[in-house]
DNA sequence: GCAATAGTGTCTGTCAGACAATATAGG
DNA sequence: CCTATATTGTCTGACAGACACTATTGC
């Protein structure tokens, strides 16, 4: 039987999702419009939900993903927990934030059907891994973020930048087969600055995480690039 | 007024502390003997406590630190949250784990007064940042760890190894003034392999995070080393 | 052949590891 | 002077960035 140990009043515990993709060379995140903007400090927020007794954290991630976005769970990883007392004006909520990495194709298709969701472009003021808040834009318009979600999205960008070099995290934004240019676009979107092609190619191949498929991309007007895939 | 939003039954939320130090060239962690070893799967566990309504995560860290160890809060940082359904056989508990970094001197003094606490040496099977469980020893004896605390301690070592190079995390184990050899000992303990002195010196000074004080260590039989401190 | 992009070769500066040499304290 | 440690100097190999070059495709 699933039960809790303590019977004292306790804070609520929630999972918030940063569903990320790279669209047109820009890092983007799914945000949800809220009706209670005045109460929670902004009109847009990360999709999330309470952790119920009997559900693990990963169960909750899957449930929120299916219920609010309507797509099957993708690769996700835990970012951090946020527990400041005043972060939610309605009461004490501890949020455990997850990153979910998606190729933009299937995600855009699903978002077109959900008017309450938008895919916001993320921008940060700071270089490298210094850290700070992030800002969300839709077209040219800044979106007001609820709770501490601007801080959370800043931490997301910081984490992505930090792990990009030595982990396969960048491939989460790509379909199973991709060109090296695709990977470079993802890295440039996350890092926020351009990279030189030959150095990037070599670094990527030296890491040994990807391998050539032998196939080539189709549909381009010029020389087609080779398709690669993540090993194993 | 501090309150919770949802009134449904919910999991317990706890904070667990990995209070770390480097003693005699080995990475060590404070563990607490448990009377309910049969129930929770092992005799030794990380000190921890439930997050109460009205306390932030940091408040809870400070409270647990004071109550169970008896020393003032030191530099700590969040590691991750653990929420598997069966991690605590008594009920569903989500633990948010923090690292607390201490110089060994004051910590050893305090531990001498608390028979229920021990300072266990940590060992891992895996090289670099591969990850996996950690094992705890007291003298030559392996200690049985409760809950998922062996996994947590493995993640702790992985995190320390990952952040050692580009963050001031190593200095948390040292008093305000220290020699470069002291820093090297800390790094060797965390990484689990020896380093070459001249390269280590230069890397450290090039990072620009520490500065010479002009003072020299005393009490040694041979040439005294210069004392350094963290900038700012 | 032309345009545009894919992919390669080469140079160079930075930096970490290895090792040797010098400096300085107590005895 | 001797010992043991601190500190500095030099060499070298790995590697990332910059840039120029070659290759391949559609038109």
Short mmCIF file of C-alpha atoms (C1' of nucleotides) in Angstrom, two decimals:
data_model
loop_
_atom_site.label_atom_id
_atom_site.label_comp_id
_atom_site.label_asym_id
_atom_site.label_seq_id
_atom_site.Cartn_x
_atom_site.Cartn_y
_atom_site.Cartn_z
CA UNK A 1 0.00 0.00 0.00
CA UNK A 2 1.24 3.45 -0.84
CA UNK A 3 1.07 5.81 2.09
CA UNK A 4 2.79 8.82 3.57
CA UNK A 5 4.61 8.62 6.89
CA UNK A 6 3.91 11.95 8.50
CA UNK A 7 0.37 13.21 9.09
CA UNK A 8 1.34 16.82 9.78
CA UNK A 9 0.41 19.47 7.20
CA UNK A 10 3.03 19.60 4.51
CA UNK A 11 3.89 21.62 1.42
CA UNK A 12 2.54 20.57 -1.95
CA UNK A 13 4.99 18.98 -4.31
CA UNK A 14 4.77 19.55 -8.04
CA UNK A 15 6.61 18.67 -11.21
CA UNK A 16 7.15 21.44 -13.76
CA UNK A 17 8.25 20.65 -17.30
CA UNK A 18 10.48 22.68 -19.57
CA UNK A 19 9.64 21.13 -22.91
CA UNK A 20 12.43 22.35 -25.16
CA UNK A 21 13.12 22.32 -28.85
CA UNK A 22 15.16 24.20 -31.43
CA UNK A 23 13.11 25.93 -34.15
CA UNK A 24 14.66 28.06 -36.90
CA UNK A 25 17.95 28.24 -35.05
CA UNK A 26 16.42 29.41 -31.76
CA UNK A 27 15.98 27.59 -28.45
CA UNK A 28 12.28 27.41 -27.59
CA UNK A 29 10.15 26.25 -24.68
CA UNK A 30 6.49 25.27 -24.40
CA UNK A 31 4.51 27.68 -22.20
CA UNK A 32 0.91 27.50 -21.08
CA UNK A 33 -1.47 30.43 -20.78
CA UNK A 34 -2.96 30.84 -17.32
CA UNK A 35 -6.34 32.32 -16.46
CA UNK A 36 -5.23 33.28 -12.96
CA UNK A 37 -2.39 35.56 -14.14
CA UNK A 38 -3.12 38.23 -11.53
CA UNK A 39 -2.90 35.68 -8.74
CA UNK A 40 0.32 34.01 -9.84
CA UNK A 41 2.27 36.97 -11.21
CA UNK A 42 2.20 36.43 -14.96
CA UNK A 43 0.17 35.09 -17.78
CA UNK A 44 2.50 32.33 -18.96
CA UNK A 45 3.87 29.38 -17.03
CA UNK A 46 5.55 26.03 -17.46
CA UNK A 47 3.16 23.09 -17.71
CA UNK A 48 3.14 21.17 -14.45
CA UNK A 49 1.12 19.14 -12.02
CA UNK A 50 1.09 17.95 -8.43
CA UNK A 51 2.83 14.71 -7.48
CA UNK A 52 0.11 12.38 -6.26
CA UNK A 53 0.45 9.72 -3.63
CA UNK A 54 1.31 6.56 -5.55
CA UNK A 55 3.04 8.32 -8.44
CA UNK A 56 6.81 8.58 -8.69
CA UNK A 57 8.40 11.74 -10.07
CA UNK A 58 8.80 10.10 -13.48
CA UNK A 59 5.20 8.90 -13.42
CA UNK A 60 4.16 12.49 -12.82
CA UNK A 61 6.32 13.76 -15.68
CA UNK A 62 4.67 11.29 -18.03
CA UNK A 63 1.19 12.11 -16.81
CA UNK A 64 1.68 15.87 -17.24
CA UNK A 65 3.22 15.39 -20.64
CA UNK A 66 0.34 13.30 -21.89
CA UNK A 67 -2.41 15.37 -20.28
CA UNK A 68 -1.24 18.86 -21.13
CA UNK A 69 0.73 18.41 -24.34
CA UNK A 70 -0.60 15.17 -25.71
CA UNK A 71 2.66 13.61 -26.81
CA UNK A 72 4.38 10.52 -25.51
CA UNK A 73 7.23 10.96 -23.04
CA UNK A 74 10.54 11.83 -24.69
CA UNK A 75 13.98 11.91 -23.20
CA UNK A 76 13.87 13.92 -20.00
CA UNK A 77 16.18 14.65 -17.11
CA UNK A 78 15.83 16.30 -13.77
CA UNK A 79 17.07 19.87 -13.43
CA UNK A 80 16.58 20.94 -9.81
CA UNK A 81 14.01 21.64 -7.08
CA UNK A 82 12.65 25.05 -6.19
CA UNK A 83 11.25 25.61 -2.74
CA UNK A 84 11.29 29.31 -1.82
CA UNK A 85 8.35 30.09 0.47
CA UNK A 86 6.89 32.87 -1.66
CA UNK A 87 7.41 31.36 -5.08
CA UNK A 88 3.73 30.51 -5.44
CA UNK A 89 1.46 33.19 -3.90
CA UNK A 90 -1.36 30.66 -3.45
CA UNK A 91 0.54 28.45 -1.01
CA UNK A 92 3.74 26.55 -0.37
CA UNK A 93 4.68 24.45 -3.37
CA UNK A 94 7.97 22.72 -3.97
CA UNK A 95 8.56 22.23 -7.68
CA UNK A 96 10.86 19.64 -9.14
CA UNK A 97 11.72 20.80 -12.64
CA UNK A 98 12.50 18.48 -15.52
CA UNK A 99 13.95 19.11 -18.96
CA UNK A 100 12.23 17.37 -21.86
CA UNK A 101 14.07 17.49 -25.19
CA UNK A 102 12.07 17.20 -28.42
CA UNK A 103 12.66 17.44 -32.14
CA UNK A 104 10.62 20.39 -33.35
CA UNK A 105 8.61 18.52 -36.04
CA UNK A 106 6.19 16.39 -33.98
CA UNK A 107 5.99 19.03 -31.25
CA UNK A 108 4.88 21.82 -33.60
CA UNK A 109 2.22 19.57 -35.05
CA UNK A 110 0.78 18.89 -31.62
CA UNK A 111 0.96 22.53 -30.48
CA UNK A 112 -1.02 23.70 -33.51
CA UNK A 113 -4.02 21.92 -31.97
CA UNK A 114 -3.74 23.48 -28.51
CA UNK A 115 -4.56 27.19 -28.36
CA UNK A 116 -3.59 27.46 -24.68
CA UNK A 117 0.00 26.44 -25.49
CA UNK A 118 2.69 28.43 -27.24
CA UNK A 119 6.27 27.77 -28.23
CA UNK A 120 8.22 30.72 -26.86
CA UNK A 121 11.73 31.69 -27.91
CA UNK A 122 14.18 31.91 -25.02
CA UNK A 123 16.77 34.68 -24.66
CA UNK A 124 19.31 35.34 -21.94
CA UNK A 125 21.29 38.49 -21.15
CA UNK A 126 24.41 36.75 -19.92
CA UNK A 127 27.26 35.06 -21.76
CA UNK A 128 28.51 31.52 -21.30
CA UNK A 129 27.48 29.78 -18.11
CA UNK A 130 27.27 32.83 -15.89
CA UNK A 131 23.59 32.29 -15.14
CA UNK A 132 20.59 34.50 -14.47
CA UNK A 133 17.02 34.89 -15.62
CA UNK A 134 15.75 33.99 -19.09
CA UNK A 135 13.23 35.95 -21.14
CA UNK A 136 10.51 34.43 -23.31
CA UNK A 137 9.25 35.91 -26.56
CA UNK A 138 6.46 35.08 -28.94
CA UNK A 139 7.15 36.73 -32.25
CA UNK A 140 8.52 40.06 -31.05
CA UNK A 141 6.46 40.20 -27.84
CA UNK A 142 7.90 39.55 -24.39
CA UNK A 143 5.77 37.11 -22.41
CA UNK A 144 5.11 37.67 -18.72
CA UNK A 145 6.22 34.61 -16.76
CA UNK A 146 4.47 33.46 -13.62
CA UNK A 147 6.03 32.29 -10.34
CA UNK A 148 9.83 31.94 -10.48
CA UNK A 149 9.71 30.52 -13.97
CA UNK A 150 12.04 33.14 -15.44
CA UNK A 151 14.71 32.00 -12.97
CA UNK A 152 14.00 28.37 -13.74
CA UNK A 153 14.35 28.94 -17.49
CA UNK A 154 17.64 30.73 -16.85
CA UNK A 155 18.87 27.66 -14.98
CA UNK A 156 17.68 25.52 -17.89
CA UNK A 157 19.81 27.44 -20.38
CA UNK A 158 22.77 27.30 -18.01
CA UNK A 159 22.41 23.53 -17.65
CA UNK A 160 22.07 22.98 -21.40
CA UNK A 161 25.17 25.07 -22.07
CA UNK A 162 27.14 23.25 -19.42
CA UNK A 163 26.29 19.75 -20.58
CA UNK A 164 26.36 20.32 -24.30
CA UNK A 165 30.01 19.53 -24.81
CA UNK A 166 30.39 16.30 -22.93
CA UNK A 167 26.95 14.71 -23.05
CA UNK A 168 24.59 13.57 -25.81
CA UNK A 169 22.05 16.17 -24.68
CA UNK A 170 22.11 18.06 -27.99
CA UNK A 171 20.91 15.03 -29.93
CA UNK A 172 17.66 15.05 -27.97
CA UNK A 173 16.56 17.96 -30.15
CA UNK A 174 17.09 16.03 -33.37
CA UNK A 175 15.30 13.20 -35.17
CA UNK A 176 17.06 9.79 -35.26
CA UNK A 177 19.00 10.71 -38.42
CA UNK A 178 20.53 14.15 -38.85
CA UNK A 179 23.30 16.01 -40.63
CA UNK A 180 26.27 17.58 -38.90
CA UNK A 181 24.87 20.98 -39.87
CA UNK A 182 21.70 20.15 -37.92
CA UNK A 183 23.79 19.45 -34.84
CA UNK A 184 25.73 22.66 -35.30
CA UNK A 185 22.49 24.64 -35.52
CA UNK A 186 21.32 23.12 -32.23
CA UNK A 187 24.60 23.95 -30.52
CA UNK A 188 24.59 27.50 -31.81
CA UNK A 189 21.01 28.01 -30.64
CA UNK A 190 21.88 26.82 -27.15
CA UNK A 191 25.21 28.60 -26.83
CA UNK A 192 23.95 31.78 -28.41
CA UNK A 193 26.92 32.34 -30.68
CA UNK A 194 28.14 30.97 -34.04
CA UNK A 195 30.68 28.15 -34.32
CA UNK A 196 33.24 27.43 -37.01
CA UNK A 197 32.28 24.44 -39.10
CA UNK A 198 35.52 22.45 -39.43
CA UNK A 199 36.40 22.63 -35.74
CA UNK A 200 32.87 21.67 -34.78
CA UNK A 201 32.83 18.69 -37.16
CA UNK A 202 36.05 17.30 -35.81
CA UNK A 203 35.14 17.78 -32.17
CA UNK A 204 31.84 16.02 -32.73
CA UNK A 205 33.34 13.05 -34.55
CA UNK A 206 36.25 12.78 -32.09
CA UNK A 207 33.73 12.49 -29.22
CA UNK A 208 32.76 9.15 -30.80
CA UNK A 209 29.08 9.46 -29.86
CA UNK A 210 27.72 9.46 -33.41
CA UNK A 211 28.34 7.43 -36.54
CA UNK A 212 27.66 7.86 -40.26
CA UNK A 213 24.69 5.94 -41.65
CA UNK A 214 25.95 5.94 -45.24
CA UNK A 215 22.74 7.66 -46.32
CA UNK A 216 22.52 11.22 -47.59
CA UNK A 217 19.90 13.91 -47.07
CA UNK A 218 17.44 14.51 -49.89
CA UNK A 219 15.48 17.48 -51.17
CA UNK A 220 18.29 20.02 -51.00
CA UNK A 221 19.19 22.14 -53.97
CA UNK A 222 22.93 21.57 -53.56
CA UNK A 223 25.38 18.97 -52.46
CA UNK A 224 23.60 16.68 -49.97
CA UNK A 225 25.18 16.09 -46.54
CA UNK A 226 25.71 12.68 -44.99
CA UNK A 227 23.20 11.51 -42.38
CA UNK A 228 24.50 10.52 -38.93
CA UNK A 229 22.93 8.75 -35.97
CA UNK A 230 23.72 8.37 -32.27
CA UNK A 231 25.67 5.18 -31.58
CA UNK A 232 24.02 2.13 -29.95
CA UNK B 1 -0.27 32.81 6.05
CA UNK B 2 1.59 29.73 4.98
CA UNK B 3 -0.66 27.04 3.61
CA UNK B 4 -0.78 24.25 1.09
CA UNK B 5 -3.02 24.38 -1.95
CA UNK B 6 -4.15 20.83 -2.42
CA UNK B 7 -5.90 18.90 0.33
CA UNK B 8 -5.46 15.46 -1.22
CA UNK B 9 -3.07 13.01 0.42
CA UNK B 10 0.46 13.66 -0.78
CA UNK B 11 3.92 12.21 -0.41
CA UNK B 12 6.24 13.36 2.34
CA UNK B 13 9.06 15.70 1.38
CA UNK B 14 12.40 15.37 3.13
CA UNK B 15 15.81 16.95 2.92
CA UNK B 16 18.81 14.64 3.22
CA UNK B 17 22.29 16.01 3.85
CA UNK B 18 25.58 14.68 2.61
CA UNK B 19 27.95 16.43 4.98
CA UNK B 20 31.31 16.00 3.34
CA UNK B 21 34.89 16.56 4.30
CA UNK B 22 38.38 15.39 3.38
CA UNK B 23 40.26 13.63 6.19
CA UNK B 24 43.75 12.16 5.75
CA UNK B 25 43.48 12.38 1.99
CA UNK B 26 40.13 10.58 1.79
CA UNK B 27 36.66 11.90 0.97
CA UNK B 28 34.33 11.29 3.92
CA UNK B 29 30.66 11.71 4.70
CA UNK B 30 28.73 11.97 7.97
CA UNK B 31 26.37 9.02 8.52
CA UNK B 32 23.86 8.42 11.28
CA UNK B 33 23.16 5.09 12.94
CA UNK B 34 19.52 4.02 12.73
CA UNK B 35 17.64 1.89 15.21
CA UNK B 36 15.14 0.73 12.59
CA UNK B 37 17.77 -0.85 10.31
CA UNK B 38 15.61 -3.88 9.53
CA UNK B 39 12.75 -1.67 8.41
CA UNK B 40 14.76 0.68 6.20
CA UNK B 41 17.32 -1.69 4.69
CA UNK B 42 20.53 -0.76 6.44
CA UNK B 43 22.00 0.49 9.67
CA UNK B 44 23.50 3.73 8.39
CA UNK B 45 21.82 6.66 6.67
CA UNK B 46 22.27 10.27 5.74
CA UNK B 47 21.00 12.75 8.32
CA UNK B 48 17.73 14.26 7.15
CA UNK B 49 14.34 15.61 8.13
CA UNK B 50 10.93 16.36 6.73
CA UNK B 51 10.20 19.73 5.14
CA UNK B 52 7.56 21.38 7.31
CA UNK B 53 4.89 23.75 6.16
CA UNK B 54 6.41 27.22 6.58
CA UNK B 55 10.01 26.12 6.11
CA UNK B 56 11.83 26.58 2.81
CA UNK B 57 14.27 23.93 1.62
CA UNK B 58 17.20 25.99 2.91
CA UNK B 59 15.46 26.49 6.26
CA UNK B 60 15.14 22.74 6.51
CA UNK B 61 18.80 22.20 5.67
CA UNK B 62 19.81 24.60 8.45
CA UNK B 63 17.44 23.03 10.93
CA UNK B 64 18.67 19.48 10.25
CA UNK B 65 22.28 20.63 10.37
CA UNK B 66 21.82 22.29 13.76
CA UNK B 67 19.65 19.60 15.27
CA UNK B 68 21.50 16.49 14.19
CA UNK B 69 25.10 17.66 13.87
CA UNK B 70 25.19 20.72 16.05
CA UNK B 71 27.22 22.96 13.78
CA UNK B 72 26.20 26.15 12.03
CA UNK B 73 25.26 25.96 8.39
CA UNK B 74 28.22 25.87 6.03
CA UNK B 75 28.33 26.26 2.29
CA UNK B 76 25.77 23.90 0.77
CA UNK B 77 24.27 23.29 -2.63
CA UNK B 78 21.43 21.21 -3.95
CA UNK B 79 22.28 17.90 -5.59
CA UNK B 80 19.03 16.36 -6.85
CA UNK B 81 15.68 14.92 -5.82
CA UNK B 82 14.92 11.24 -5.37
CA UNK B 83 11.37 10.03 -5.66
CA UNK B 84 11.22 6.32 -6.52
CA UNK B 85 8.11 4.77 -4.98
CA UNK B 86 9.92 2.04 -3.07
CA UNK B 87 12.92 4.01 -1.86
CA UNK B 88 11.58 4.21 1.67
CA UNK B 89 9.76 1.01 2.73
CA UNK B 90 7.75 2.91 5.34
CA UNK B 91 5.95 5.16 2.85
CA UNK B 92 6.33 7.52 -0.08
CA UNK B 93 9.03 10.07 0.62
CA UNK B 94 10.60 12.42 -1.90
CA UNK B 95 14.07 13.42 -0.76
CA UNK B 96 15.86 16.53 -1.89
CA UNK B 97 19.54 15.96 -1.29
CA UNK B 98 22.03 18.69 -0.46
CA UNK B 99 25.81 18.72 -0.34
CA UNK B 100 27.39 20.44 2.65
CA UNK B 101 31.13 21.03 2.44
CA UNK B 102 33.14 21.31 5.65
CA UNK B 103 36.76 21.63 6.73
CA UNK B 104 37.55 18.51 8.73
CA UNK B 105 38.79 20.27 11.90
CA UNK B 106 35.58 21.67 13.42
CA UNK B 107 33.53 18.75 12.11
CA UNK B 108 35.68 16.10 13.78
CA UNK B 109 35.48 17.98 17.07
CA UNK B 110 31.69 17.99 16.96
CA UNK B 111 31.41 14.35 15.87
CA UNK B 112 33.52 13.19 18.82
CA UNK B 113 30.59 14.19 21.05
CA UNK B 114 27.89 12.35 19.10
CA UNK B 115 28.07 8.56 19.37
CA UNK B 116 25.23 8.06 16.86
CA UNK B 117 27.25 9.78 14.12
CA UNK B 118 30.29 8.51 12.24
CA UNK B 119 32.51 9.93 9.55
CA UNK B 120 32.62 7.23 6.86
CA UNK B 121 35.17 7.04 4.07
CA UNK B 122 33.63 6.95 0.59
CA UNK B 123 34.86 4.66 -2.17
CA UNK B 124 33.60 4.18 -5.71
CA UNK B 125 34.25 1.36 -8.18
CA UNK B 126 34.13 3.49 -11.29
CA UNK B 127 36.62 5.87 -12.86
CA UNK B 128 36.09 9.52 -13.77
CA UNK B 129 32.50 10.64 -14.01
CA UNK B 130 30.99 7.37 -15.15
CA UNK B 131 28.73 7.16 -12.12
CA UNK B 132 27.28 4.36 -9.99
CA UNK B 133 26.92 3.48 -6.34
CA UNK B 134 29.33 4.53 -3.61
CA UNK B 135 30.47 2.39 -0.69
CA UNK B 136 31.03 3.63 2.86
CA UNK B 137 33.70 2.32 5.22
CA UNK B 138 34.54 2.90 8.85
CA UNK B 139 38.09 1.79 9.47
CA UNK B 140 38.17 -1.35 7.32
CA UNK B 141 34.49 -2.22 7.76
CA UNK B 142 31.87 -1.73 5.07
CA UNK B 143 28.79 0.05 6.39
CA UNK B 144 25.31 -1.05 5.33
CA UNK B 145 23.48 1.93 3.85
CA UNK B 146 19.72 2.40 4.20
CA UNK B 147 17.24 3.45 1.52
CA UNK B 148 18.85 4.50 -1.78
CA UNK B 149 21.66 6.26 0.02
CA UNK B 150 24.40 4.28 -1.76
CA UNK B 151 23.08 5.59 -5.09
CA UNK B 152 22.84 9.10 -3.70
CA UNK B 153 26.42 9.03 -2.47
CA UNK B 154 27.52 7.80 -5.88
CA UNK B 155 25.81 10.80 -7.44
CA UNK B 156 27.53 13.02 -4.89
CA UNK B 157 30.96 11.81 -5.93
CA UNK B 158 30.05 12.22 -9.58
CA UNK B 159 28.89 15.78 -8.98
CA UNK B 160 32.00 16.69 -7.00
CA UNK B 161 34.26 15.30 -9.71
CA UNK B 162 32.36 17.13 -12.40
CA UNK B 163 32.41 20.54 -10.76
CA UNK B 164 35.87 20.41 -9.24
CA UNK B 165 37.70 21.93 -12.20
CA UNK B 166 35.57 24.92 -12.99
CA UNK B 167 33.97 25.86 -9.67
CA UNK B 168 35.27 26.85 -6.23
CA UNK B 169 33.70 23.71 -4.77
CA UNK B 170 37.02 22.26 -3.59
CA UNK B 171 37.72 25.22 -1.31
CA UNK B 172 34.63 24.39 0.73
CA UNK B 173 36.65 21.59 2.32
CA UNK B 174 39.40 23.94 3.47
CA UNK B 175 39.76 26.58 6.18
CA UNK B 176 39.95 30.23 5.07
CA UNK B 177 43.72 30.05 4.60
CA UNK B 178 45.36 27.03 3.02
CA UNK B 179 48.41 25.92 1.07
CA UNK B 180 48.38 24.75 -2.52
CA UNK B 181 49.28 21.29 -1.26
CA UNK B 182 46.11 21.29 0.83
CA UNK B 183 44.06 22.01 -2.29
CA UNK B 184 45.86 19.28 -4.20
CA UNK B 185 45.08 16.77 -1.43
CA UNK B 186 41.39 17.67 -1.65
CA UNK B 187 41.34 17.27 -5.41
CA UNK B 188 43.17 13.94 -5.24
CA UNK B 189 40.74 12.66 -2.64
CA UNK B 190 37.75 13.58 -4.78
CA UNK B 191 39.16 12.42 -8.10
CA UNK B 192 40.65 9.24 -6.66
CA UNK B 193 44.00 9.53 -8.40
CA UNK B 194 47.26 11.46 -7.90
CA UNK B 195 48.02 14.73 -9.70
CA UNK B 196 51.35 16.23 -10.71
CA UNK B 197 52.24 19.19 -8.59
CA UNK B 198 53.53 21.82 -11.05
CA UNK B 199 50.67 21.39 -13.50
CA UNK B 200 48.16 21.52 -10.67
CA UNK B 201 49.71 24.70 -9.23
CA UNK B 202 49.57 26.51 -12.52
CA UNK B 203 46.04 25.43 -13.35
CA UNK B 204 44.83 26.61 -9.96
CA UNK B 205 46.55 30.00 -10.15
CA UNK B 206 45.49 30.51 -13.78
CA UNK B 207 41.85 30.01 -12.74
CA UNK B 208 42.26 33.23 -10.79
CA UNK B 209 39.96 32.16 -7.96
CA UNK B 210 42.59 32.31 -5.21
CA UNK B 211 45.28 34.78 -4.17
CA UNK B 212 48.39 34.64 -2.01
CA UNK B 213 48.07 36.12 1.47
CA UNK B 214 51.80 36.77 1.90
CA UNK B 215 51.76 34.60 5.03
CA UNK B 216 53.45 31.23 5.34
CA UNK B 217 52.40 28.07 7.10
CA UNK B 218 54.02 27.37 10.49
CA UNK B 219 54.93 24.29 12.45
CA UNK B 220 56.40 22.29 9.58
CA UNK B 221 59.83 20.80 9.79
CA UNK B 222 60.87 21.94 6.32
CA UNK B 223 60.37 24.81 3.95
CA UNK B 224 56.97 26.40 4.73
CA UNK B 225 54.47 26.87 1.94
CA UNK B 226 52.69 30.11 1.19
CA UNK B 227 49.11 30.49 2.45
CA UNK B 228 46.38 31.31 -0.06
CA UNK B 229 42.77 32.40 0.25
CA UNK B 230 39.74 32.51 -2.00
CA UNK B 231 39.32 35.93 -3.66
CA UNK B 232 36.62 38.40 -2.50
"C1'" DG C 1 30.39 26.16 -66.14
"C1'" DC C 2 28.15 28.41 -62.01
"C1'" DA C 3 26.30 28.60 -57.41
"C1'" DA C 4 26.06 26.90 -53.08
"C1'" DT C 5 26.98 23.90 -49.68
"C1'" DA C 6 29.71 19.57 -47.88
"C1'" DG C 7 33.83 18.14 -46.27
"C1'" DT C 8 39.34 18.26 -45.60
"C1'" DG C 9 44.21 20.02 -44.67
"C1'" DT C 10 47.09 22.97 -42.37
"C1'" DC C 11 48.70 26.44 -39.31
"C1'" DT C 12 48.83 28.31 -34.74
"C1'" DG C 13 48.07 29.55 -29.93
"C1'" DT C 14 46.69 27.65 -25.60
"C1'" DC C 15 47.16 24.56 -22.11
"C1'" DA C 16 47.94 20.44 -19.31
"C1'" DG C 17 51.18 16.77 -18.12
"C1'" DA C 18 55.97 15.29 -17.36
"C1'" DC C 19 60.30 16.24 -15.71
"C1'" DA C 20 64.25 18.85 -14.34
"C1'" DA C 21 66.18 22.52 -11.83
"C1'" DT C 22 66.34 25.93 -8.24
"C1'" DA C 23 64.94 27.93 -3.61
"C1'" DT C 24 64.31 27.79 1.30
"C1'" DA C 25 63.19 26.19 5.73
"C1'" DG C 26 64.91 23.27 10.02
"C1'" DG C 27 68.40 20.61 11.85
"C1'" DC D 1 76.03 20.78 4.68
"C1'" DC D 2 71.87 17.58 4.50
"C1'" DT D 3 67.00 16.60 4.00
"C1'" DA D 4 62.63 17.38 2.56
"C1'" DT D 5 59.55 20.20 0.67
"C1'" DA D 6 58.16 24.58 -2.10
"C1'" DT D 7 58.34 26.88 -6.29
"C1'" DT D 8 59.78 27.83 -11.08
"C1'" DG D 9 61.33 26.72 -15.94
"C1'" DT D 10 61.17 24.09 -20.05
"C1'" DC D 11 59.68 20.72 -23.25
"C1'" DT D 12 56.05 18.33 -25.56
"C1'" DG D 13 51.77 16.44 -27.19
"C1'" DA D 14 46.73 17.17 -27.53
"C1'" DC D 15 43.39 20.05 -29.15
"C1'" DA D 16 40.37 23.91 -30.60
"C1'" DG D 17 39.81 27.94 -33.50
"C1'" DA D 18 40.74 30.19 -37.94
"C1'" DC D 19 41.16 29.93 -42.67
"C1'" DA D 20 42.04 28.27 -47.13
"C1'" DC D 21 41.28 24.61 -50.03
"C1'" DT D 22 38.93 20.67 -52.53
"C1'" DA D 23 34.58 17.89 -53.57
"C1'" DT D 24 29.95 17.23 -55.05
"C1'" DT D 25 25.40 18.24 -56.22
"C1'" DG D 26 21.47 20.82 -58.99
"C1'" DC D 27 20.76 23.92 -62.44
#
